[in-house]
mmCIF file of C-alpha atoms in Angstrom:
data_model
loop_
_atom_site.group_PDB
_atom_site.id
_atom_site.type_symbol
_atom_site.label_atom_id
_atom_site.label_comp_id
_atom_site.label_asym_id
_atom_site.label_seq_id
_atom_site.Cartn_x
_atom_site.Cartn_y
_atom_site.Cartn_z
ATOM 1 C CA MET A 783 -6.021 -2.150 -26.471
ATOM 2 C CA PRO A 784 -3.982 -4.902 -27.231
ATOM 3 C CA ILE A 785 -0.124 -4.168 -26.417
ATOM 4 C CA LEU A 786 3.082 -5.990 -27.242
ATOM 5 C CA ILE A 787 6.070 -5.155 -25.028
ATOM 6 C CA ASP A 788 8.996 -6.635 -27.238
ATOM 7 C CA ASN A 789 12.435 -7.617 -26.401
ATOM 8 C CA VAL A 790 12.316 -6.782 -22.943
ATOM 9 C CA GLN A 791 13.942 -8.116 -19.688
ATOM 10 C CA ALA A 792 11.229 -9.525 -17.454
ATOM 11 C CA MET A 793 11.146 -10.606 -13.970
ATOM 12 C CA PHE A 794 9.693 -14.030 -13.052
ATOM 13 C CA GLU A 795 9.282 -15.943 -9.802
ATOM 14 C CA VAL A 796 11.357 -18.996 -9.295
ATOM 15 C CA PRO A 797 9.048 -21.827 -7.833
ATOM 16 C CA GLN A 798 11.688 -22.765 -5.292
ATOM 17 C CA GLY A 799 11.807 -18.933 -4.139
ATOM 18 C CA GLY A 800 13.471 -15.790 -5.537
ATOM 19 C CA PHE A 801 13.363 -14.638 -9.039
ATOM 20 C CA ARG A 802 15.024 -15.001 -12.313
ATOM 21 C CA VAL A 803 15.450 -12.306 -15.297
ATOM 22 C CA GLU A 804 14.658 -13.505 -18.780
ATOM 23 C CA THR A 805 14.505 -11.676 -22.289
ATOM 24 C CA THR A 806 11.138 -12.247 -23.844
ATOM 25 C CA SER A 807 8.171 -10.523 -25.330
ATOM 26 C CA VAL A 808 4.781 -9.959 -23.374
ATOM 27 C CA TYR A 809 1.407 -9.759 -25.022
ATOM 28 C CA ILE A 810 -1.414 -7.958 -23.058
ATOM 29 C CA LYS A 811 -4.970 -8.318 -24.021
ATOM 30 C CA ASN A 812 -8.332 -7.294 -22.311
ATOM 31 C CA GLY A 813 -6.442 -5.929 -19.403
ATOM 32 C CA LYS A 814 -4.590 -9.313 -18.585
ATOM 33 C CA ILE A 815 -1.299 -10.801 -19.536
ATOM 34 C CA ALA A 816 -2.190 -13.188 -22.391
ATOM 35 C CA SER A 817 1.351 -14.348 -23.359
ATOM 36 C CA LEU A 818 4.812 -14.260 -21.905
ATOM 37 C CA ASP A 819 6.612 -15.599 -24.965
ATOM 38 C CA GLY A 820 5.873 -13.328 -27.791
ATOM 39 C CA LEU A 821 2.879 -12.629 -29.847
ATOM 40 C CA PRO A 822 0.704 -15.719 -30.294
ATOM 41 C CA GLU A 823 -0.198 -16.840 -33.903
ATOM 42 C CA GLY A 824 -3.302 -14.960 -35.314
ATOM 43 C CA GLU A 825 -3.207 -12.166 -32.673
ATOM 44 C CA ARG A 826 -2.660 -8.518 -33.516
ATOM 45 C CA PHE A 827 -1.472 -5.570 -31.411
ATOM 46 C CA THR A 828 -2.430 -2.024 -31.332
ATOM 47 C CA ARG A 829 0.682 -0.806 -29.925
ATOM 48 C CA ARG A 830 4.284 -2.036 -29.834
ATOM 49 C CA ILE A 831 6.507 -0.809 -26.831
ATOM 50 C CA ASP A 832 10.227 -1.537 -27.557
ATOM 51 C CA GLY A 833 11.490 -3.211 -24.220
ATOM 52 C CA ALA A 834 15.350 -2.892 -25.120
ATOM 53 C CA GLY A 835 17.227 -1.681 -22.120
ATOM 54 C CA LYS A 836 14.106 -1.961 -19.948
ATOM 55 C CA LEU A 837 13.087 -4.429 -17.026
ATOM 56 C CA LEU A 838 9.220 -5.438 -16.833
ATOM 57 C CA ILE A 839 8.096 -6.086 -13.333
ATOM 58 C CA PRO A 840 4.875 -6.613 -11.545
ATOM 59 C CA GLY A 841 3.407 -3.502 -10.007
ATOM 60 C CA LEU A 842 4.148 -2.833 -6.555
ATOM 61 C CA ILE A 843 1.780 -3.337 -3.841
ATOM 62 C CA ASN A 844 1.460 -0.978 -0.952
ATOM 63 C CA CYS A 845 -0.299 -2.643 1.941
ATOM 64 C CA HIS A 846 -0.906 0.241 4.223
ATOM 65 C CA THR A 847 -1.290 3.950 3.382
ATOM 66 C CA HIS A 848 -3.626 6.878 3.725
ATOM 67 C CA ILE A 849 -3.533 8.599 0.366
ATOM 68 C CA PRO A 850 -5.590 11.731 0.893
ATOM 69 C CA MET A 851 -2.956 12.796 3.395
ATOM 70 C CA THR A 852 -0.921 13.938 0.528
ATOM 71 C CA PHE A 853 -1.891 17.592 1.677
ATOM 72 C CA LEU A 854 -0.149 17.091 4.951
ATOM 73 C CA ARG A 855 3.044 16.248 3.326
ATOM 74 C CA ASN A 856 6.047 17.908 5.334
ATOM 75 C CA ALA A 857 3.501 19.878 7.566
ATOM 76 C CA ALA A 858 4.130 17.819 10.658
ATOM 77 C CA ASP A 859 7.564 16.779 11.022
ATOM 78 C CA ASP A 860 10.147 16.271 13.901
ATOM 79 C CA LEU A 861 7.339 15.529 16.635
ATOM 80 C CA LYS A 862 6.639 12.737 18.995
ATOM 81 C CA PHE A 863 4.057 10.391 17.824
ATOM 82 C CA HIS A 864 0.977 11.384 20.088
ATOM 83 C CA GLU A 865 1.745 15.045 19.561
ATOM 84 C CA TRP A 866 2.111 14.456 15.839
ATOM 85 C CA LEU A 867 -1.267 12.456 15.598
ATOM 86 C CA PHE A 868 -3.448 14.303 18.098
ATOM 87 C CA GLY A 869 -1.896 17.741 18.175
ATOM 88 C CA ARG A 870 -1.106 18.321 14.567
ATOM 89 C CA ILE A 871 -2.484 15.773 12.299
ATOM 90 C CA ILE A 872 -6.270 15.323 13.441
ATOM 91 C CA PRO A 873 -6.891 18.931 14.027
ATOM 92 C CA LEU A 874 -6.017 19.773 10.195
ATOM 93 C CA GLU A 875 -7.957 16.767 9.023
ATOM 94 C CA LYS A 876 -11.144 17.959 10.656
ATOM 95 C CA LYS A 877 -10.887 21.237 8.340
ATOM 96 C CA LEU A 878 -11.168 18.897 5.241
ATOM 97 C CA GLU A 879 -14.087 19.100 3.119
ATOM 98 C CA PRO A 880 -15.241 15.803 1.549
ATOM 99 C CA GLU A 881 -14.290 16.831 -2.058
ATOM 100 C CA ASP A 882 -10.765 17.623 -0.862
ATOM 101 C CA CYS A 883 -10.155 14.084 -0.544
ATOM 102 C CA TYR A 884 -10.730 13.693 -4.429
ATOM 103 C CA TRP A 885 -8.022 15.836 -5.354
ATOM 104 C CA ALA A 886 -5.696 14.633 -2.602
ATOM 105 C CA THR A 887 -6.154 11.073 -3.764
ATOM 106 C CA GLN A 888 -5.388 12.105 -7.408
ATOM 107 C CA LEU A 889 -2.021 13.593 -6.141
ATOM 108 C CA GLY A 890 -1.253 10.509 -4.170
ATOM 109 C CA LEU A 891 -2.129 8.266 -7.325
ATOM 110 C CA MET A 892 0.315 10.322 -9.381
ATOM 111 C CA GLU A 893 3.029 9.651 -6.949
ATOM 112 C CA MET A 894 2.225 5.895 -6.879
ATOM 113 C CA LEU A 895 1.933 5.532 -10.637
ATOM 114 C CA ARG A 896 5.157 7.549 -11.164
ATOM 115 C CA THR A 897 7.195 5.128 -8.961
ATOM 116 C CA GLY A 898 5.367 1.720 -9.966
ATOM 117 C CA THR A 899 2.681 1.109 -7.425
ATOM 118 C CA THR A 900 -0.393 -0.542 -9.064
ATOM 119 C CA CYS A 901 -2.220 -1.618 -6.126
ATOM 120 C CA PHE A 902 -2.662 -0.042 -2.665
ATOM 121 C CA SER A 903 -4.494 -0.753 0.596
ATOM 122 C CA ASP A 904 -5.726 2.560 2.133
ATOM 123 C CA MET A 905 -7.532 3.521 5.369
ATOM 124 C CA TYR A 906 -9.254 6.929 5.532
ATOM 125 C CA PHE A 907 -12.602 8.789 5.384
ATOM 126 C CA HIS A 908 -14.888 10.386 2.718
ATOM 127 C CA ILE A 909 -14.424 7.082 0.838
ATOM 128 C CA ASP A 910 -16.942 7.941 -1.902
ATOM 129 C CA HIS A 911 -14.549 10.733 -2.899
ATOM 130 C CA ILE A 912 -11.473 8.679 -2.723
ATOM 131 C CA ALA A 913 -13.270 5.679 -4.730
ATOM 132 C CA ARG A 914 -14.175 8.228 -7.300
ATOM 133 C CA ALA A 915 -10.900 9.454 -7.770
ATOM 134 C CA ILE A 916 -9.456 6.089 -8.202
ATOM 135 C CA THR A 917 -12.130 5.126 -10.728
ATOM 136 C CA ASP A 918 -11.561 8.657 -12.728
ATOM 137 C CA ALA A 919 -7.916 7.727 -12.898
ATOM 138 C CA LYS A 920 -8.667 4.049 -13.708
ATOM 139 C CA ALA A 921 -6.233 2.834 -11.146
ATOM 140 C CA TYR A 922 -6.872 0.242 -8.357
ATOM 141 C CA GLY A 923 -7.230 0.231 -4.645
ATOM 142 C CA VAL A 924 -8.530 -1.674 -1.599
ATOM 143 C CA LEU A 925 -10.210 0.821 0.531
ATOM 144 C CA SER A 926 -11.362 0.864 4.179
ATOM 145 C CA ARG A 927 -13.007 3.710 6.149
ATOM 146 C CA GLY A 928 -11.290 4.016 9.384
ATOM 147 C CA VAL A 929 -14.123 3.341 12.050
ATOM 148 C CA THR A 930 -14.134 4.770 15.469
ATOM 149 C CA SER A 931 -17.837 5.127 16.255
ATOM 150 C CA GLU A 932 -21.210 3.647 15.157
ATOM 151 C CA GLN A 933 -21.718 6.458 12.819
ATOM 152 C CA CYS A 934 -18.444 5.666 11.061
ATOM 153 C CA LEU A 935 -19.382 1.946 10.730
ATOM 154 C CA ARG A 936 -22.779 2.825 9.214
ATOM 155 C CA GLU A 937 -20.757 5.237 6.824
ATOM 156 C CA ALA A 938 -18.425 2.222 5.988
ATOM 157 C CA LEU A 939 -21.263 -0.083 5.500
ATOM 158 C CA ASP A 940 -23.175 2.634 2.974
ATOM 159 C CA GLU A 941 -20.036 3.011 0.872
ATOM 160 C CA ILE A 942 -19.271 -0.688 0.643
ATOM 161 C CA ASP A 943 -22.966 -1.114 -0.816
ATOM 162 C CA ARG A 944 -22.609 1.784 -3.030
ATOM 163 C CA TRP A 945 -19.413 0.675 -4.789
ATOM 164 C CA GLU A 946 -20.211 -3.145 -4.838
ATOM 165 C CA GLY A 947 -19.110 -4.359 -8.323
ATOM 166 C CA SER A 948 -16.564 -1.791 -9.142
ATOM 167 C CA ASP A 949 -13.690 -2.666 -11.138
ATOM 168 C CA HIS A 950 -11.333 -0.184 -9.543
ATOM 169 C CA VAL A 951 -12.110 -0.368 -5.760
ATOM 170 C CA ASN A 952 -12.692 -3.298 -3.312
ATOM 171 C CA PHE A 953 -13.317 -3.041 0.464
ATOM 172 C CA MET A 954 -12.257 -3.963 3.926
ATOM 173 C CA LEU A 955 -13.199 -2.800 7.279
ATOM 174 C CA ALA A 956 -10.941 -0.892 9.370
ATOM 175 C CA PRO A 957 -11.306 -0.803 13.294
ATOM 176 C CA HIS A 958 -8.605 1.987 13.457
ATOM 177 C CA ALA A 959 -6.846 1.048 16.319
ATOM 178 C CA PRO A 960 -7.180 -0.828 19.806
ATOM 179 C CA TYR A 961 -6.945 2.729 21.589
ATOM 180 C CA THR A 962 -9.823 4.138 19.430
ATOM 181 C CA CYS A 963 -12.373 1.182 19.235
ATOM 182 C CA ASP A 964 -13.052 -0.489 22.459
ATOM 183 C CA PRO A 965 -13.562 -4.174 22.724
ATOM 184 C CA ASP A 966 -17.471 -4.598 22.297
ATOM 185 C CA TYR A 967 -17.060 -2.116 19.117
ATOM 186 C CA GLN A 968 -14.240 -4.382 17.843
ATOM 187 C CA ARG A 969 -16.605 -7.413 18.177
ATOM 188 C CA GLU A 970 -19.544 -5.555 16.308
ATOM 189 C CA ILE A 971 -16.987 -4.817 13.491
ATOM 190 C CA VAL A 972 -15.928 -8.554 13.145
ATOM 191 C CA ALA A 973 -19.453 -9.476 13.138
ATOM 192 C CA GLU A 974 -20.185 -7.055 10.171
ATOM 193 C CA ALA A 975 -16.908 -8.153 8.363
ATOM 194 C CA ALA A 976 -18.178 -11.716 8.526
ATOM 195 C CA ARG A 977 -21.536 -10.783 7.267
ATOM 196 C CA LEU A 978 -20.212 -8.981 4.307
ATOM 197 C CA ASP A 979 -17.366 -11.401 3.591
ATOM 198 C CA VAL A 980 -14.715 -8.724 3.693
ATOM 199 C CA GLY A 981 -11.139 -8.440 5.375
ATOM 200 C CA ILE A 982 -10.139 -6.283 8.178
ATOM 201 C CA HIS A 983 -7.380 -3.455 7.971
ATOM 202 C CA THR A 984 -6.163 -2.164 11.308
ATOM 203 C CA HIS A 985 -3.168 -0.589 13.291
ATOM 204 C CA ILE A 986 -1.685 -2.685 16.121
ATOM 205 C CA SER A 987 1.174 -1.969 18.565
ATOM 206 C CA GLU A 988 2.739 1.015 16.930
ATOM 207 C CA SER A 989 4.021 2.945 19.588
ATOM 208 C CA GLU A 990 5.455 1.893 22.933
ATOM 209 C CA ARG A 991 2.679 4.412 24.499
ATOM 210 C CA GLU A 992 0.073 2.364 22.937
ATOM 211 C CA VAL A 993 1.319 -0.967 24.452
ATOM 212 C CA LYS A 994 1.889 0.601 27.926
ATOM 213 C CA GLU A 995 -1.562 1.981 28.176
ATOM 214 C CA SER A 996 -3.075 -1.280 26.943
ATOM 215 C CA TRP A 997 -1.643 -3.183 29.825
ATOM 216 C CA GLU A 998 -2.621 -0.352 32.111
ATOM 217 C CA GLN A 999 -6.302 -0.319 30.868
ATOM 218 C CA HIS A 1000 -6.792 -4.097 29.949
ATOM 219 C CA GLY A 1001 -4.323 -6.011 31.440
ATOM 220 C CA LYS A 1002 -2.936 -7.367 28.319
ATOM 221 C CA SER A 1003 -1.156 -6.330 25.052
ATOM 222 C CA PRO A 1004 -2.992 -4.700 22.095
ATOM 223 C CA VAL A 1005 -2.435 -8.077 20.211
ATOM 224 C CA THR A 1006 -3.837 -10.245 22.792
ATOM 225 C CA LEU A 1007 -6.867 -7.712 23.207
ATOM 226 C CA MET A 1008 -7.661 -7.749 19.536
ATOM 227 C CA ASP A 1009 -7.304 -11.558 19.458
ATOM 228 C CA GLU A 1010 -10.015 -11.960 22.205
ATOM 229 C CA THR A 1011 -12.335 -9.791 20.279
ATOM 230 C CA GLY A 1012 -12.028 -11.647 16.940
ATOM 231 C CA ILE A 1013 -10.219 -8.986 15.057
ATOM 232 C CA LEU A 1014 -7.161 -11.436 14.365
ATOM 233 C CA THR A 1015 -8.164 -13.465 11.201
ATOM 234 C CA PRO A 1016 -6.508 -14.902 8.114
ATOM 235 C CA ARG A 1017 -8.134 -11.880 6.244
ATOM 236 C CA THR A 1018 -6.720 -9.302 8.605
ATOM 237 C CA VAL A 1019 -3.909 -6.786 7.553
ATOM 238 C CA ALA A 1020 -2.259 -5.353 10.918
ATOM 239 C CA ALA A 1021 -0.282 -2.426 10.396
ATOM 240 C CA HIS A 1022 3.093 -1.576 12.133
ATOM 241 C CA CYS A 1023 3.376 -4.259 14.794
ATOM 242 C CA VAL A 1024 6.104 -2.820 16.008
ATOM 243 C CA HIS A 1025 6.166 -3.594 19.647
ATOM 244 C CA LEU A 1026 5.423 -7.030 20.133
ATOM 245 C CA ASP A 1027 6.732 -9.800 22.631
ATOM 246 C CA ASP A 1028 7.045 -13.553 21.900
ATOM 247 C CA ARG A 1029 3.550 -14.292 22.742
ATOM 248 C CA ASP A 1030 2.314 -11.648 20.456
ATOM 249 C CA ILE A 1031 4.249 -12.972 17.506
ATOM 250 C CA GLU A 1032 2.987 -16.500 18.124
ATOM 251 C CA THR A 1033 -0.699 -15.193 18.203
ATOM 252 C CA LEU A 1034 -0.328 -13.369 15.048
ATOM 253 C CA ALA A 1035 1.251 -16.575 13.361
ATOM 254 C CA ARG A 1036 -1.408 -18.886 14.812
ATOM 255 C CA ARG A 1037 -4.545 -16.646 13.553
ATOM 256 C CA GLY A 1038 -2.765 -16.330 9.962
ATOM 257 C CA VAL A 1039 -2.527 -12.416 10.222
ATOM 258 C CA HIS A 1040 -0.955 -10.563 7.593
ATOM 259 C CA VAL A 1041 1.620 -7.621 8.862
ATOM 260 C CA ALA A 1042 2.238 -4.691 6.972
ATOM 261 C CA HIS A 1043 5.888 -3.322 7.712
ATOM 262 C CA ASN A 1044 6.147 0.541 7.525
ATOM 263 C CA PRO A 1045 9.719 0.955 8.214
ATOM 264 C CA VAL A 1046 10.016 4.732 7.065
ATOM 265 C CA SER A 1047 7.077 5.952 9.049
ATOM 266 C CA ASN A 1048 8.076 3.853 12.184
ATOM 267 C CA LEU A 1049 11.528 5.523 12.142
ATOM 268 C CA LYS A 1050 10.501 8.843 11.216
ATOM 269 C CA LEU A 1051 8.016 8.889 14.204
ATOM 270 C CA ALA A 1052 10.636 7.151 16.417
ATOM 271 C CA ASN A 1053 8.311 4.309 17.100
ATOM 272 C CA GLY A 1054 10.868 1.709 16.582
ATOM 273 C CA VAL A 1055 11.575 -1.101 14.141
ATOM 274 C CA ALA A 1056 9.173 -4.223 13.703
ATOM 275 C CA PRO A 1057 10.629 -7.514 14.449
ATOM 276 C CA VAL A 1058 10.348 -8.692 10.959
ATOM 277 C CA PRO A 1059 12.798 -11.283 11.190
ATOM 278 C CA LYS A 1060 11.127 -12.822 14.185
ATOM 279 C CA LEU A 1061 7.554 -12.589 12.387
ATOM 280 C CA ARG A 1062 8.899 -14.343 9.232
ATOM 281 C CA ALA A 1063 10.610 -17.088 11.157
ATOM 282 C CA ALA A 1064 7.227 -17.712 13.083
ATOM 283 C CA GLY A 1065 5.266 -17.954 9.553
ATOM 284 C CA VAL A 1066 3.603 -14.633 9.281
ATOM 285 C CA ASN A 1067 3.194 -13.185 5.979
ATOM 286 C CA VAL A 1068 5.130 -9.672 6.074
ATOM 287 C CA THR A 1069 4.142 -7.282 3.711
ATOM 288 C CA ILE A 1070 5.214 -3.455 2.901
ATOM 289 C CA GLY A 1071 3.494 -0.257 3.341
ATOM 290 C CA THR A 1072 4.420 3.386 3.180
ATOM 291 C CA ASP A 1073 1.870 4.503 5.875
ATOM 292 C CA GLY A 1074 0.617 8.037 4.946
ATOM 293 C CA PRO A 1075 2.612 10.762 3.371
ATOM 294 C CA ALA A 1076 1.983 12.789 6.504
ATOM 295 C CA SER A 1077 4.468 10.403 8.518
ATOM 296 C CA ASN A 1078 6.562 8.869 5.502
ATOM 297 C CA ASN A 1079 6.542 11.586 3.845
ATOM 298 C CA THR A 1080 6.240 9.808 0.559
ATOM 299 C CA MET A 1081 4.408 6.930 -1.050
ATOM 300 C CA ASN A 1082 7.191 5.640 -3.098
ATOM 301 C CA MET A 1083 7.192 2.087 -2.250
ATOM 302 C CA PHE A 1084 10.899 1.672 -3.370
ATOM 303 C CA ARG A 1085 12.051 3.564 -0.383
ATOM 304 C CA ASP A 1086 10.454 1.248 2.041
ATOM 305 C CA LEU A 1087 11.550 -1.800 -0.040
ATOM 306 C CA SER A 1088 15.245 -0.746 0.007
ATOM 307 C CA LEU A 1089 15.076 -0.006 3.737
ATOM 308 C CA THR A 1090 13.319 -3.373 4.545
ATOM 309 C CA ALA A 1091 16.174 -5.055 2.815
ATOM 310 C CA ILE A 1092 18.870 -3.089 4.572
ATOM 311 C CA LEU A 1093 17.460 -2.075 8.034
ATOM 312 C CA HIS A 1094 17.218 -5.563 9.707
ATOM 313 C CA LYS A 1095 20.768 -6.489 8.617
ATOM 314 C CA GLY A 1096 21.888 -3.662 10.844
ATOM 315 C CA VAL A 1097 19.538 -4.542 13.702
ATOM 316 C CA THR A 1098 20.421 -8.049 13.855
ATOM 317 C CA GLY A 1099 24.022 -8.045 12.787
ATOM 318 C CA ASP A 1100 23.319 -10.597 10.142
ATOM 319 C CA PRO A 1101 23.961 -9.543 6.332
ATOM 320 C CA GLU A 1102 22.007 -12.305 5.047
ATOM 321 C CA MET A 1103 18.820 -11.102 7.162
ATOM 322 C CA VAL A 1104 15.902 -10.033 4.943
ATOM 323 C CA THR A 1105 17.420 -10.483 1.362
ATOM 324 C CA ALA A 1106 16.470 -8.514 -1.669
ATOM 325 C CA ASP A 1107 14.484 -11.672 -2.948
ATOM 326 C CA GLN A 1108 12.777 -11.635 0.304
ATOM 327 C CA ALA A 1109 11.850 -8.005 0.248
ATOM 328 C CA LEU A 1110 10.632 -8.257 -3.267
ATOM 329 C CA GLU A 1111 8.579 -10.931 -2.272
ATOM 330 C CA MET A 1112 6.961 -8.811 0.253
ATOM 331 C CA VAL A 1113 6.006 -6.120 -2.336
ATOM 332 C CA TRP A 1114 4.580 -8.542 -4.896
ATOM 333 C CA ALA A 1115 3.315 -12.224 -3.691
ATOM 334 C CA ASN A 1116 3.034 -11.389 0.021
ATOM 335 C CA GLY A 1117 1.210 -8.263 -0.691
ATOM 336 C CA ALA A 1118 -1.115 -9.722 -3.085
ATOM 337 C CA ARG A 1119 -1.931 -12.616 -0.667
ATOM 338 C CA ALA A 1120 -2.504 -10.080 2.102
ATOM 339 C CA LEU A 1121 -5.216 -8.390 -0.081
ATOM 340 C CA GLY A 1122 -6.799 -11.705 -1.018
ATOM 341 C CA LEU A 1123 -5.708 -11.107 -4.893
ATOM 342 C CA SER A 1124 -3.035 -13.864 -5.048
ATOM 343 C CA ASP A 1125 -4.973 -15.140 -8.185
ATOM 344 C CA SER A 1126 -4.596 -11.926 -9.998
ATOM 345 C CA ILE A 1127 -1.839 -9.715 -9.201
ATOM 346 C CA GLY A 1128 1.749 -9.816 -7.820
ATOM 347 C CA LYS A 1129 3.544 -11.650 -10.374
ATOM 348 C CA LEU A 1130 4.077 -11.912 -14.126
ATOM 349 C CA ALA A 1131 1.984 -15.017 -15.310
ATOM 350 C CA VAL A 1132 -0.616 -15.549 -18.148
ATOM 351 C CA GLY A 1133 -4.147 -14.843 -17.043
ATOM 352 C CA TYR A 1134 -2.909 -12.324 -14.257
ATOM 353 C CA ARG A 1135 -4.106 -8.678 -14.436
ATOM 354 C CA ALA A 1136 -1.789 -6.624 -16.378
ATOM 355 C CA ASP A 1137 -0.650 -4.308 -13.547
ATOM 356 C CA LEU A 1138 3.001 -3.715 -14.577
ATOM 357 C CA ALA A 1139 5.919 -1.332 -14.301
ATOM 358 C CA LEU A 1140 8.587 -0.874 -16.914
ATOM 359 C CA ILE A 1141 12.021 0.026 -15.352
ATOM 360 C CA ASP A 1142 14.690 1.999 -17.399
ATOM 361 C CA LEU A 1143 17.930 0.244 -16.842
ATOM 362 C CA SER A 1144 20.007 2.808 -18.695
ATOM 363 C CA VAL A 1145 19.892 5.442 -15.883
ATOM 364 C CA PRO A 1146 23.294 5.824 -13.972
ATOM 365 C CA ASN A 1147 22.322 4.637 -10.777
ATOM 366 C CA LEU A 1148 21.307 1.137 -12.229
ATOM 367 C CA GLN A 1149 24.492 0.727 -14.398
ATOM 368 C CA PRO A 1150 26.269 -1.364 -14.736
ATOM 369 C CA ALA A 1151 23.209 -3.778 -14.852
ATOM 370 C CA ASN A 1152 25.284 -6.593 -13.224
ATOM 371 C CA ASP A 1153 22.215 -7.934 -11.243
ATOM 372 C CA PRO A 1154 18.815 -6.327 -11.752
ATOM 373 C CA ILE A 1155 17.136 -8.082 -9.070
ATOM 374 C CA ARG A 1156 19.368 -6.635 -6.647
ATOM 375 C CA ALA A 1157 19.274 -3.212 -8.290
ATOM 376 C CA LEU A 1158 15.579 -3.085 -7.741
ATOM 377 C CA ALA A 1159 16.271 -3.591 -3.968
ATOM 378 C CA TYR A 1160 19.525 -1.614 -3.183
ATOM 379 C CA ALA A 1161 19.982 0.950 -6.281
ATOM 380 C CA ALA A 1162 16.544 1.853 -7.640
ATOM 381 C CA THR A 1163 14.727 5.025 -6.336
ATOM 382 C CA GLY A 1164 11.361 4.434 -8.110
ATOM 383 C CA HIS A 1165 12.055 7.328 -10.583
ATOM 384 C CA GLU A 1166 13.622 4.902 -13.131
ATOM 385 C CA VAL A 1167 10.026 3.949 -13.804
ATOM 386 C CA ALA A 1168 9.288 4.850 -17.499
ATOM 387 C CA LEU A 1169 5.784 3.325 -17.604
ATOM 388 C CA THR A 1170 3.263 1.894 -15.318
ATOM 389 C CA MET A 1171 -0.083 0.320 -16.409
ATOM 390 C CA VAL A 1172 -3.053 -1.063 -14.477
ATOM 391 C CA GLY A 1173 -5.337 -3.559 -15.904
ATOM 392 C CA GLY A 1174 -3.336 -3.206 -19.370
ATOM 393 C CA LYS A 1175 -4.274 0.413 -19.439
ATOM 394 C CA ILE A 1176 -1.080 2.797 -19.354
ATOM 395 C CA LEU A 1177 -1.756 5.324 -16.415
ATOM 396 C CA TYR A 1178 1.799 6.798 -16.499
ATOM 397 C CA GLU A 1179 4.316 7.118 -19.133
ATOM 398 C CA ASP A 1180 7.434 9.406 -19.413
ATOM 399 C CA GLY A 1181 6.245 12.026 -17.281
ATOM 400 C CA GLU A 1182 2.690 12.057 -18.460
ATOM 401 C CA TYR A 1183 -0.702 10.807 -16.931
ATOM 402 C CA PRO A 1184 -3.249 10.112 -19.554
ATOM 403 C CA THR A 1185 -6.150 9.896 -16.963
ATOM 404 C CA ILE A 1186 -5.145 12.500 -14.554
ATOM 405 C CA ASP A 1187 -5.198 16.499 -15.122
ATOM 406 C CA MET A 1188 -2.011 16.849 -13.148
ATOM 407 C CA GLU A 1189 -2.134 20.749 -13.446
ATOM 408 C CA ARG A 1190 -5.582 20.754 -12.060
ATOM 409 C CA VAL A 1191 -4.450 18.513 -9.273
ATOM 410 C CA GLY A 1192 -1.688 20.767 -8.445
ATOM 411 C CA VAL A 1193 -4.041 23.785 -8.426
ATOM 412 C CA GLU A 1194 -6.822 22.094 -6.334
ATOM 413 C CA VAL A 1195 -4.391 20.405 -3.503
ATOM 414 C CA GLU A 1196 -2.858 23.994 -3.147
ATOM 415 C CA ALA A 1197 -6.033 25.573 -2.316
ATOM 416 C CA ILE A 1198 -6.728 22.922 0.251
ATOM 417 C CA CYS A 1199 -3.410 23.638 2.062
ATOM 418 C CA ARG A 1200 -4.344 27.483 2.172
ATOM 419 C CA ARG A 1201 -8.030 26.760 3.378
ATOM 420 C CA VAL A 1202 -6.867 24.537 6.156
ATOM 421 C CA GLY A 1203 -4.107 27.045 7.190
ATOM 422 C CA LEU A 1204 -0.833 25.594 5.859
ATOM 423 C CA ARG A 1205 -0.211 28.723 4.047
ATOM 424 C CA GLY A 1206 0.109 32.240 5.310
#
């Protein structure tokens, strides 16, 4: 369906860095941006959207989450990390049925679409059901089966084979973490990723305990360990990277690893603050992720975006550290680069996929609209999003989800919570 978004303020990259806002009309056809300066001669549109008072932005890219964990939202709070993960989360996850991941994923998609996220990189299990939920919703995700055993790896390879050629899902391989995957197993995963020509998604140096135990067991940091096994490559997304020394940072930079910064999750689990300024200074491509809704407790990228642009000023004592423009680059261009999608998403450009969000600038917290760019980083909450589209198809608009039965999703997720023991 050809769409014209008329008379809208649109967010464009500036070649030398940063962004500018310009009023224009954007034409969308065959799922892509066909024009950024009005309706081309001879073209027609099926729908015109009045963009007056709105800001058109590229859809946000969430580089690390666990979308089916929506059923665990607000179910394991105020706990130490290892107690949270091994004492609460994993026992509840063991009660999941495969079909549960379909409904929990649809709930997560509703939240992400409602707050302007159009692409996400996920690590979980029961991937077939997650992929089916994404496909039914006409959304898009980069999926990876968190692997910790030979059986997990076989399942991951089968899933990649079954979904080859999909328009809605792509894949990476995901060695869960250095403390759940021994070095030989990591090497096996590296070989399979090379054979399949896919990237790697993993957790590294999330907690002090993880780093301490790595030194005790292997005599080296998690980063050095995973470097020696070949996990660290220019196609690797490493989530967290909170506890790093200078050698770790140099290694990540040298190997071209992409780091997914998860500030809300890391703070809430008391794991600390990733050294984002040092990583950026070393040349590491830093992106942003929400982590899962069991630890965040949302998948609203605007919250992590805002915290990224604020947190490091306080940590370093430098108000110029991680500017609004730099944080926005992390959720757009940097995220697209990390997922190998730089030629198709992450900016408003002709030929790029029409993964877009329309922000209502008339809401009180965005008024007066003195600087829409800074407003996105410091004032927006995500709930100013009036419309979200993926591949030119509108998936959220003014409280409605054309491709998702939100009442059914609510009923099914509530039933899951009762069955796993989260309700009396």
